[in-house]
Coordinates of C-alpha atoms and ligand atoms in Angstrom, one line a residue:
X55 CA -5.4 0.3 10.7
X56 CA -3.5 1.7 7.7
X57 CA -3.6 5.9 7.3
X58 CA -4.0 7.6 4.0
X59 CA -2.8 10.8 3.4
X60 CA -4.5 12.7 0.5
X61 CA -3.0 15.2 -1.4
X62 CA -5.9 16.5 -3.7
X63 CA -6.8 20.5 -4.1
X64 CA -10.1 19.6 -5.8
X65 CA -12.3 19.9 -2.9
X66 CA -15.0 18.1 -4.3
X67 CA -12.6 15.1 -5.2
X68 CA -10.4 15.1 -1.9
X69 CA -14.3 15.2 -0.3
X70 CA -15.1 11.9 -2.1
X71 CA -11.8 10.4 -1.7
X72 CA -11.4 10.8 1.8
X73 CA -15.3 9.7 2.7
X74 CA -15.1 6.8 0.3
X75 CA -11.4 5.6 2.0
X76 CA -13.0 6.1 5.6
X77 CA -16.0 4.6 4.6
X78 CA -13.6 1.3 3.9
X79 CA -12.0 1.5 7.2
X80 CA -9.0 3.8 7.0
X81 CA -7.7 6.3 8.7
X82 CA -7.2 9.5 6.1
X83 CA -5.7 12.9 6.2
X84 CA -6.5 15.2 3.2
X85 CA -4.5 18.0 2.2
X86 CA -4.7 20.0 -0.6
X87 CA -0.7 22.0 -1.0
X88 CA 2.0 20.2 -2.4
X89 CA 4.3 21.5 0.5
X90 CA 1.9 20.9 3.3
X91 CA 2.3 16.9 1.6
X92 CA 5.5 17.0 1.5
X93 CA 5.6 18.1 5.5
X94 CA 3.0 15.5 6.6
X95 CA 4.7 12.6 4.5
X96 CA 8.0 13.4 6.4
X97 CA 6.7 14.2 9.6
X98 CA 3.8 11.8 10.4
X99 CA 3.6 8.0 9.8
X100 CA 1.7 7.2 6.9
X101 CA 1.1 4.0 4.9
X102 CA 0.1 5.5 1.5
X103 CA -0.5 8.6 -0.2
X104 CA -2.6 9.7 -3.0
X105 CA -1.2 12.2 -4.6
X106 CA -2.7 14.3 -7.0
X107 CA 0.0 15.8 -10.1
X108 CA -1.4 19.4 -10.2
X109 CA -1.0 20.3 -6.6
X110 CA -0.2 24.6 -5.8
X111 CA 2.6 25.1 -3.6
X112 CA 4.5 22.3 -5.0
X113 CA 3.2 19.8 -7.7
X114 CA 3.1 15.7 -7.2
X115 CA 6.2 15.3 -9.0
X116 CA 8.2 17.6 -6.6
X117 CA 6.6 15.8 -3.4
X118 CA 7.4 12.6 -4.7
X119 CA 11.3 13.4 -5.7
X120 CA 11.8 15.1 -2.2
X121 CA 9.9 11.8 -0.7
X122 CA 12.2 9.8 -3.1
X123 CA 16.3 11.6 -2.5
X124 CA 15.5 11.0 1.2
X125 CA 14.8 7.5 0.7
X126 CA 11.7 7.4 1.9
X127 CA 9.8 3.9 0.4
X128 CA 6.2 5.6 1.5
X129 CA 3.9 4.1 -1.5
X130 CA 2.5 6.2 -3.5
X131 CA -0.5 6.3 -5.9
X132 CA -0.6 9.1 -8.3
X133 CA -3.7 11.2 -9.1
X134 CA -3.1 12.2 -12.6
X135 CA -5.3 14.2 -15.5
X136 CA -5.5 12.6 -19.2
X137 CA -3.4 15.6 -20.6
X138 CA -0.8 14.8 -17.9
X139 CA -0.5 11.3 -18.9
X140 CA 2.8 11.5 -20.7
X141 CA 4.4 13.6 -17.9
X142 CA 3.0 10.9 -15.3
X143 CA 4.8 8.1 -17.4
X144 CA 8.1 9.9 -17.0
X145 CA 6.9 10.4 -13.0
X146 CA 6.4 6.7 -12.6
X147 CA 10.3 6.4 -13.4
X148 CA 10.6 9.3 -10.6
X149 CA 9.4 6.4 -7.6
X150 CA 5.5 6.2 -8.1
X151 CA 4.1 2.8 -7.9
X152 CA 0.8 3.3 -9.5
X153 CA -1.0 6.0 -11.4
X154 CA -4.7 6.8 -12.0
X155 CA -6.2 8.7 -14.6
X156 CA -9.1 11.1 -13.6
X157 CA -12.0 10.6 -14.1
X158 CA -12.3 7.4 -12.2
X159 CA -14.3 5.1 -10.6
X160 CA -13.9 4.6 -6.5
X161 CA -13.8 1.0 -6.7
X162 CA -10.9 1.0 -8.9
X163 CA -8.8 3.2 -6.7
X164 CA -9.8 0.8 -3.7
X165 CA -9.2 -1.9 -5.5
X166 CA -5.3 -0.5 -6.2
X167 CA -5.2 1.0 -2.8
X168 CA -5.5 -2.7 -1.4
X169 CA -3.0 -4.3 -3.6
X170 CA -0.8 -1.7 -2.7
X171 CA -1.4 -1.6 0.8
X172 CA -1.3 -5.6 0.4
X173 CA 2.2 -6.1 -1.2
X174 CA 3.6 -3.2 1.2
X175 CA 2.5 -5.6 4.2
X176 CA 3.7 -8.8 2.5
X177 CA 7.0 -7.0 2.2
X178 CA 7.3 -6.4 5.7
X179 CA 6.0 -9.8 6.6
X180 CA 3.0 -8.3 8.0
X181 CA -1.3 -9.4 7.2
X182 CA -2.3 -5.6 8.6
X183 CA -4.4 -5.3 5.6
X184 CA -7.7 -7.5 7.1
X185 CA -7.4 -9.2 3.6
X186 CA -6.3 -12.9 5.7
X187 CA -8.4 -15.1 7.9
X188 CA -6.5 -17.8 9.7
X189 CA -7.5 -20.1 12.5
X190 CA -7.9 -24.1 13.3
X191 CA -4.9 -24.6 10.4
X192 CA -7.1 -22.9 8.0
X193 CA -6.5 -19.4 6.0
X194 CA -8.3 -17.5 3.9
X195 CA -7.2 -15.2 1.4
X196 CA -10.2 -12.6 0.7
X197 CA -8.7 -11.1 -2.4
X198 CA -7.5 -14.0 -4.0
X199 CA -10.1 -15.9 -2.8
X200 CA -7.6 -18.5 -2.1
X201 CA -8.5 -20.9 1.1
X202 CA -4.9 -23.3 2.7
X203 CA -5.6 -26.0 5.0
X204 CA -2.6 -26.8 6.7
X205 CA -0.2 -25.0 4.3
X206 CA -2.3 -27.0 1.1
X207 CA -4.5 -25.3 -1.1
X208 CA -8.5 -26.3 -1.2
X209 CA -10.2 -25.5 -3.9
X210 CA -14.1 -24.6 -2.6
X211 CA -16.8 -22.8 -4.1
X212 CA -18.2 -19.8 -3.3
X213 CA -20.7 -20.9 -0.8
X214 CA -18.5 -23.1 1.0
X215 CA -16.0 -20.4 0.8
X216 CA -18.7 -17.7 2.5
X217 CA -19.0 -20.2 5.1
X218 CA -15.8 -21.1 6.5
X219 CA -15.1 -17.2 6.7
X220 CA -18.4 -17.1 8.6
X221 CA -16.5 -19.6 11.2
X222 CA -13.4 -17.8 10.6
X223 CA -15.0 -14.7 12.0
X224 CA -16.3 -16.0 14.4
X225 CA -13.2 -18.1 16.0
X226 CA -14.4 -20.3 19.3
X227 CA -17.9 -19.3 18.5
X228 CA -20.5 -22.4 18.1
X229 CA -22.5 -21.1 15.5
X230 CA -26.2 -21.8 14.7
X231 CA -28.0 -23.2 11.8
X232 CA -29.7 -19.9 11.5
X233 CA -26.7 -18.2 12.0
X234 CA -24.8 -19.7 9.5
X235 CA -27.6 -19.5 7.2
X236 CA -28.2 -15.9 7.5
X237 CA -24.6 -15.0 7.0
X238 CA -24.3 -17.3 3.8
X239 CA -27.4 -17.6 2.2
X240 CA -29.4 -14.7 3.3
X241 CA -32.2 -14.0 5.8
X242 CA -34.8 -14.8 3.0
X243 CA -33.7 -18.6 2.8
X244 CA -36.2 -21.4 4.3
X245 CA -34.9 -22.0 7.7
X246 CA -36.4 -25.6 7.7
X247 CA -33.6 -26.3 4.5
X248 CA -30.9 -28.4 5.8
X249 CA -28.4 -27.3 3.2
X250 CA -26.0 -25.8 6.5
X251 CA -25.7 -29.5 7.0
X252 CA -25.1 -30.7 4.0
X253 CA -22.4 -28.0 3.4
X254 CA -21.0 -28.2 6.6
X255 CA -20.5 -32.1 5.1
X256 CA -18.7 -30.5 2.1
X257 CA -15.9 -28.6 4.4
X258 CA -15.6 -31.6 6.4
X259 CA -14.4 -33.9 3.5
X260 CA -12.3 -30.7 2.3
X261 CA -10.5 -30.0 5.2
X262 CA -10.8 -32.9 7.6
X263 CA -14.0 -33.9 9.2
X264 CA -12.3 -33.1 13.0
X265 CA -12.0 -29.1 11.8
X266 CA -16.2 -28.3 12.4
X267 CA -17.1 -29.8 15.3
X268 CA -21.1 -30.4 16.0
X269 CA -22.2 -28.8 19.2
X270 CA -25.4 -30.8 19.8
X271 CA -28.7 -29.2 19.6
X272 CA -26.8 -25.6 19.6
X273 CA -24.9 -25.5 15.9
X274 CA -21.0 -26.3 14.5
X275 CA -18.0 -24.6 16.1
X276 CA -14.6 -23.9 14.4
X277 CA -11.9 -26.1 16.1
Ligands
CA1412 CA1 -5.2 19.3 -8.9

């Protein structure tokens, strides 16, 4: 679980920031003072911060010096206006690793929340971002799309892709045609279709027929 703090004194904006960043599964603390972030970020364990320029108390760039001189690597993603933009330029140099320019669109931020949050673990050696599936040999890279079997790359296609991370989910788990067929192709798809079998025969010749095993009369199991 990775914890956000939010430094945003907008209260409509720090609202939608810290609902849509819950709402993807992390932990968030909003504040909305540039000294109360400054406080939090030394004293509590965060993983990012979002840190808005234009702050009372003290502004972004003063939190993020004070982070910086005591050597504190805490990432941080910078909230900035479009009149600020040549001030936040001259921030970035100050220790900020990304910046965004307001307005925005929540999916953008997410999307550089994650690659943040994503280097910062492959730094520390660390898959705490839920972005990697691995079982049976096999791992899945769910940003990159990327799929390894046995330390080699497979190139699959989307649907075959959607369903080994169905059986990656679902590690020791024998999972049904219907199952399977819910989770790849939808609820509305024919369940008389036998096109779970024939895929199931694509990720077989991909990664090794012995990797989905055939429980009889029950489904296909991970193995
Ligand atoms: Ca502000």
């Amino acid at each position: 679980m990775n914890r956000i703090l939010i430094a945003e004194d907008e209260p409509r904006l720090a609202s939608f920031l810290n609902k849509g960043l819950r709402a993807a599964g992390y932990t968030t603390t909003v504040c909305e003072d540039g000294l109360r972030a400054a406080a939090l970020a030394r004293d509590e364990d965060f993983d990012l911060l979002v840190l808005d320029i234009g702050l009372p108390g003290q502004d972004g760039f003063a939190v993020l010096r004070a982070l910086r001189a005591r050597g504190d690597r805490l990432p941080v993603l910078i909230l900035t206006a479009r009149d600020e933009l040549t001030d936040t330029i001259a921030g970035l140099d100050g220790g900020a690793d990304d910046y965004m320019t307001k307005p925005f669109v929540f999916e953008e931020l997410l999307a550089r929340v994650r690659a943040r949050l994503r280097s910062e673990a492959r730094t520390e050696g660390t898959a705490g971002t839920g972005l990697e599936l691995e079982a049976a040999g096999v791992r899945l890279d769910l940003r990159t799309r990327r799929a390894e079997a046995d330390g080699t790359e497979v190139e699959l296609t989307a649907k075959e892709f959607a369903m080994l991370e169905t059986f990656l989910r679902h590690e020791h788990q024998v999972l049904s045609r219907e199952q399977l067929l819910s989770h790849v192709w939808g609820y509305d798809y024919d369940p008389g279709s036998n096109v779970v079998d024939v895929y199931v025969g694509y990720l077989r010749r991909k990664l090794g027929a012995e990797r989905i095993e055939t429980v009889r009369g029950m489904g296909y199991r991970l193995r």
